[in-house]
Coordinates of C-alpha atoms in Angstrom, one line a residue:
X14 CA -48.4 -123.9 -120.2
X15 CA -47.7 -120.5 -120.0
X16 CA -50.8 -119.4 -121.8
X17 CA -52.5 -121.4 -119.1
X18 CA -51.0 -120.1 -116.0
X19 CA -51.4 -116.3 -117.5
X20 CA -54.7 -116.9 -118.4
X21 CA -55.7 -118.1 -114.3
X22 CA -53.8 -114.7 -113.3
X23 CA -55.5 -112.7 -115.8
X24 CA -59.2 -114.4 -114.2
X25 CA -58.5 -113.9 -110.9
X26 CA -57.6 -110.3 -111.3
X27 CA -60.6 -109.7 -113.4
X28 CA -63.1 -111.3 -110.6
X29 CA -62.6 -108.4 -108.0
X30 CA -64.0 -105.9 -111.1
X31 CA -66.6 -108.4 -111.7
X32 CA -67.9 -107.9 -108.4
X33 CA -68.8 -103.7 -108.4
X34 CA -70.6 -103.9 -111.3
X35 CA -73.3 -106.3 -109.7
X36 CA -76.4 -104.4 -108.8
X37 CA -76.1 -103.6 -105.1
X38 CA -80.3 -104.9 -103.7
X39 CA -80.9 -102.5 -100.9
X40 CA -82.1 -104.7 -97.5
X41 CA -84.0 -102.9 -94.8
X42 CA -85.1 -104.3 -91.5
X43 CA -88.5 -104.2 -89.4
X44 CA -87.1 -101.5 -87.2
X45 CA -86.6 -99.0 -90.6
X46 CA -90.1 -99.9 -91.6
X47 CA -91.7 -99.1 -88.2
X48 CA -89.7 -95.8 -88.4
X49 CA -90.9 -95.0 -91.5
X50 CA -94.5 -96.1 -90.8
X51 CA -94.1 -93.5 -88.1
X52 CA -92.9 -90.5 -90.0
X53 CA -95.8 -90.8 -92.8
X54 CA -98.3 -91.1 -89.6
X55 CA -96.0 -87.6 -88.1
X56 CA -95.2 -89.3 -85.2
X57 CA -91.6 -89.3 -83.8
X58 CA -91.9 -91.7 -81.4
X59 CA -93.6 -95.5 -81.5
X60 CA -96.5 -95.0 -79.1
X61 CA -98.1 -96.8 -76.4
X62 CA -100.8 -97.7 -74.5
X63 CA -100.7 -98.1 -70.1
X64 CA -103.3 -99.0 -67.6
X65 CA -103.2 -98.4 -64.5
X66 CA -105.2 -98.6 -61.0
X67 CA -104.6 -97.3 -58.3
X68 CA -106.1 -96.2 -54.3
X69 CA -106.7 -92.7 -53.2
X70 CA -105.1 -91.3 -50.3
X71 CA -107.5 -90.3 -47.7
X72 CA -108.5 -86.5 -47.0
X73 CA -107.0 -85.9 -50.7
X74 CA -109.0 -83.6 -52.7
X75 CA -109.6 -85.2 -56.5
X76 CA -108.9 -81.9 -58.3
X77 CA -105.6 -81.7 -57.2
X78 CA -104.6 -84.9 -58.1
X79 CA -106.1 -84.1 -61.6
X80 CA -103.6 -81.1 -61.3
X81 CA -101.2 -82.6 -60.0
X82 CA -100.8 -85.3 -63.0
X83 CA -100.7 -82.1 -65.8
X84 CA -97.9 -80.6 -64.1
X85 CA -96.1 -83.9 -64.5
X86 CA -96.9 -84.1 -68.3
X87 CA -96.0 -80.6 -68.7
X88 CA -92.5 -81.0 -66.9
X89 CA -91.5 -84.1 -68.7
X90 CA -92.0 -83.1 -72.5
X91 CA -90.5 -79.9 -71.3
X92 CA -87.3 -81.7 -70.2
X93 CA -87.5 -84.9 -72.6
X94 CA -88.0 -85.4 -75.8
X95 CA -91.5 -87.4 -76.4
X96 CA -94.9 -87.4 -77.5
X97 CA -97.9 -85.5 -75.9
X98 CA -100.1 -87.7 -73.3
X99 CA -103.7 -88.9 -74.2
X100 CA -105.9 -90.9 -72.3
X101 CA -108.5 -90.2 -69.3
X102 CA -108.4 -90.1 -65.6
X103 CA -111.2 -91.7 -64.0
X104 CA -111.6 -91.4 -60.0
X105 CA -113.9 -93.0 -58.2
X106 CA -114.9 -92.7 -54.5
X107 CA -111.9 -94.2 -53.3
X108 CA -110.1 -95.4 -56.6
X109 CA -108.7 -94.3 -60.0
X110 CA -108.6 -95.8 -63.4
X111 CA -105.5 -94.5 -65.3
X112 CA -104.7 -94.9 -69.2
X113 CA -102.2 -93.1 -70.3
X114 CA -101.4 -93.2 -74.1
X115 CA -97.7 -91.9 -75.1
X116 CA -94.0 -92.6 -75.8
X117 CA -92.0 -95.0 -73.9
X118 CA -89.7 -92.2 -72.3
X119 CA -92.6 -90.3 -71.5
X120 CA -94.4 -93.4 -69.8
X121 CA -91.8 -94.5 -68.2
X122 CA -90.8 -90.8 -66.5
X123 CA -94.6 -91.0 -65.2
X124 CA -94.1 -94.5 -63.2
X125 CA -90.8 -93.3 -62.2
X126 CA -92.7 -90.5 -60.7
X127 CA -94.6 -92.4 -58.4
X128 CA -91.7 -94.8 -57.4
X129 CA -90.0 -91.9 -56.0
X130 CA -93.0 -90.8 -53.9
X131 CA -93.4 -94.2 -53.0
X132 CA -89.6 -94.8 -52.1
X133 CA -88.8 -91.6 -50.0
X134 CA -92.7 -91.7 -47.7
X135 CA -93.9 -88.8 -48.4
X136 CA -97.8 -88.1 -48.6
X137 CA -98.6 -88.5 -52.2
X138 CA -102.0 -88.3 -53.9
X139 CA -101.9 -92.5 -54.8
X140 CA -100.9 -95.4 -53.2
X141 CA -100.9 -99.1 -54.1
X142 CA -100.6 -98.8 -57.9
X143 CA -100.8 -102.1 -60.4
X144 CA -100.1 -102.0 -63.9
X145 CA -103.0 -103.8 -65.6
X146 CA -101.4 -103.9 -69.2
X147 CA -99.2 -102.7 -71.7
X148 CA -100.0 -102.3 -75.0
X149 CA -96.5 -101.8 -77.2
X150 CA -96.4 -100.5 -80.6
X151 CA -100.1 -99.3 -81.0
X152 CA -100.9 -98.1 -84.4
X153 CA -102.9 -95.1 -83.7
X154 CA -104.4 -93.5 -81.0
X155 CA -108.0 -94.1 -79.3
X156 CA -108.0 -91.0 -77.3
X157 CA -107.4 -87.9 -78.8
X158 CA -106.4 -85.8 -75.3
X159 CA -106.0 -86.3 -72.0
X160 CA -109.1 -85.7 -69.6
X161 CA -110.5 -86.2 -66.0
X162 CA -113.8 -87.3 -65.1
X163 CA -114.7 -87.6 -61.6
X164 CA -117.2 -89.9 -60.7
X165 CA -119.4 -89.1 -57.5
X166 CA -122.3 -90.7 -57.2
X167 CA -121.2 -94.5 -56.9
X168 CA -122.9 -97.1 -59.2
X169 CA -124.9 -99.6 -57.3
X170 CA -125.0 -103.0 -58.2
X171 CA -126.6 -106.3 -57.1
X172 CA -124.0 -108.4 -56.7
X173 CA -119.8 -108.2 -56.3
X174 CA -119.1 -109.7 -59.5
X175 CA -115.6 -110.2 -58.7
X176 CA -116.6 -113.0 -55.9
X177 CA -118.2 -115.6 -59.1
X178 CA -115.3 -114.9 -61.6
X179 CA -112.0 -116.2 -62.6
X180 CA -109.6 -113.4 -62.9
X181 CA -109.1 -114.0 -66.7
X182 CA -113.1 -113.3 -66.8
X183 CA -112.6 -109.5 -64.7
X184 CA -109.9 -108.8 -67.1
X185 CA -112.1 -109.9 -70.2
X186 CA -114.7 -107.4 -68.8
X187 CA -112.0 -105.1 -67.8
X188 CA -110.4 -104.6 -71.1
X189 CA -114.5 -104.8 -72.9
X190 CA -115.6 -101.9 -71.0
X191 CA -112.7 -99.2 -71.0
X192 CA -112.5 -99.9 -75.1
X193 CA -116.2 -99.0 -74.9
X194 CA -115.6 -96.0 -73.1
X195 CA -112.3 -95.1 -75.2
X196 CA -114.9 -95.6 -78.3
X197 CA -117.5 -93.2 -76.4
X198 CA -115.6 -90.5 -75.6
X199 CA -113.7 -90.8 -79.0
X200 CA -117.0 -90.0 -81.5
X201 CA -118.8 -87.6 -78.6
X202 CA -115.5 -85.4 -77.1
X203 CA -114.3 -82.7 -79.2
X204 CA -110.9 -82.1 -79.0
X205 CA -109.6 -79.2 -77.0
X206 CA -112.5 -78.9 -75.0
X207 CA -112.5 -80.3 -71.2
X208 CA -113.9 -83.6 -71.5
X209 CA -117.3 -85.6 -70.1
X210 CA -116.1 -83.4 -67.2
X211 CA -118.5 -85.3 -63.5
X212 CA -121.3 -86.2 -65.6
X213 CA -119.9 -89.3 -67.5
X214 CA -122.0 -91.3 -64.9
X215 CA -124.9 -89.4 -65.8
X216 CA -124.7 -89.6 -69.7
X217 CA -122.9 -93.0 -70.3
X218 CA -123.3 -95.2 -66.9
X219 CA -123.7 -98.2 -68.8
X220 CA -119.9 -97.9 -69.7
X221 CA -118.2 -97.1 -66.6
X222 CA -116.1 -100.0 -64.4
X223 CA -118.0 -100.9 -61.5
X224 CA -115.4 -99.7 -58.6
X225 CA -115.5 -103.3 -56.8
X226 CA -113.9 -104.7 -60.3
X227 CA -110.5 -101.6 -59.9
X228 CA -110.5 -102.9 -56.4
X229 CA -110.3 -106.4 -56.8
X230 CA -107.5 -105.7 -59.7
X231 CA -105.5 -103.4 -57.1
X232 CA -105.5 -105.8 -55.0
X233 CA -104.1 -108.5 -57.1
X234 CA -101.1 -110.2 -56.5
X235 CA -100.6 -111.1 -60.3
X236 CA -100.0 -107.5 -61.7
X237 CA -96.5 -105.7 -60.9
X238 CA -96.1 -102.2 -59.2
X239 CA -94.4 -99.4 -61.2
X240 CA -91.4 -100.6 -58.9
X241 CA -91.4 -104.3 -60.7
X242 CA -91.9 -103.0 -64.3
X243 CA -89.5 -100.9 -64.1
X244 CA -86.6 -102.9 -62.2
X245 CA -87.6 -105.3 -64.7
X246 CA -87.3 -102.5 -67.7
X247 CA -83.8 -101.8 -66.2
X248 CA -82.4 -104.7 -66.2
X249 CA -79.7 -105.7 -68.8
X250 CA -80.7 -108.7 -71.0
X251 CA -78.1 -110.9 -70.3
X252 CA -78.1 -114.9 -71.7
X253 CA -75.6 -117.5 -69.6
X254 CA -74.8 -120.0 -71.7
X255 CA -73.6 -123.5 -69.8
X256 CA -70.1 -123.3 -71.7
X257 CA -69.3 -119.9 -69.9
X258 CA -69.3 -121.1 -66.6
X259 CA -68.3 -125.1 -67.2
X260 CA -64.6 -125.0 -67.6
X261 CA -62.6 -126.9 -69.6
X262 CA -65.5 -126.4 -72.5
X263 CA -67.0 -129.6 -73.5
X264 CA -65.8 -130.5 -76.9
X265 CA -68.0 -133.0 -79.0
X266 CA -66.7 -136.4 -80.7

């Protein structure tokens, strides 16, 4: 009996030993492997992708705007940590077509921008912006610098597509025709050189937006304002559940 009783205290001492010499499996997580995926691609930050549209202020002149926007990029990765902005500036006649490729922070600071011209009425270069889409998490980028192209002679079409389609249809042609351009100026631009400059309606007209089509999309009442997104963006993510605000808690039989 004694042999017995020794032998269970000897076994149960010897288990907590047992244990270190088990070979430890290292577990990662999808967050470690998207940081990881992002150093070997020397990126610090997870990138993405930001359309916007918006109206031009009367009596504004375009280059100014254009200026206006690289002061903007140049203040906030002087300020905040982030990665450089890519994309193009397109402005029409009366409207702009914005995408913006870059770190959250970064994209974020740039709506914030605006939402504080918006909220204190002063005379700012845009008005009536809509964010068309987000892309999260892209994998690489389709623009290799930020450029302007202003477009002055208007395109003139037929018809207003925008009266005979559904607005899943102008997005489906919205999204086909900036990745066109993206893809244009990707293989013809050269990078640190100025861009397609005014004459991308002259060399590549087949790819630009008809301006009706930006209109119709500002105008939409399905696409937030900077001021939405980012209220939204703010918010804490907070779940309810019913046994937090039922008291006594229901107990189960």
């Amino acid at each position: 009996m004694f042999f017995s009783d020794h032998t269970k205290k000897v076994s149960k001492r010897s288990l907590p030993s047992d244990s270190h010499l088990m070979p430890q499996v290292p577990r990662g997580n999808y967050f470690h492997f998207q940081e990881e995926k992002q150093r070997l691609q020397l990126k610090k930050f997870l990138l993405h992708r930001l359309f916007l549209v918006a109206k031009i202020t009367a009596n504004i002149e375009k280059k100014d705007l254009a200026h206006y926007y690289e002061q903007v990029f140049q203040s906030i990765l002087k300020h905040h940590l982030g990665e450089a902005v890519t994309g193009v500036l397109l402005m029409y006649p009366t409207y702009i077509l914005h995408i913006l490729e870059s770190s959250s922070g970064t994209l974020y600071r740039i709506l914030l921008d605006y939402v504080d011209h918006e909220t204190k009425e002063r005379e700012y270069f845009i008005q009536g912006m809509k964010i068309i889409v987000v892309s999260h998490n892209i994998p690489t980028r389709i623009f290799m610098q930020w450029q302007v192209s202003t477009i002055k002679v208007p395109v003139m079409y037929l018809d207003d597509v925008t009266q005979s389609q559904s607005l899943e249809e102008v997005i489906t042609e919205f999204l086909t025709q900036t990745h066109k351009l993206a893809l244009y100026l990707f293989k013809t631009v050269k990078v640190s050189s100025k861009g397609p400059g005014d004459n991308l309606h002259q060399v590549a007209p087949e790819l630009l937006l008809p301006e009706q089509i930006i209109k119709y999309l500002c105008k939409s009442e399905e696409f937030m304002d900077p001021k939405t997104f980012l209220d939204m963006y703010n918010k804490p993510i907070h779940v309810t559940l019913d046994s937090e605000v039922v008291w006594p808690a229901p107990s189960q039989f």
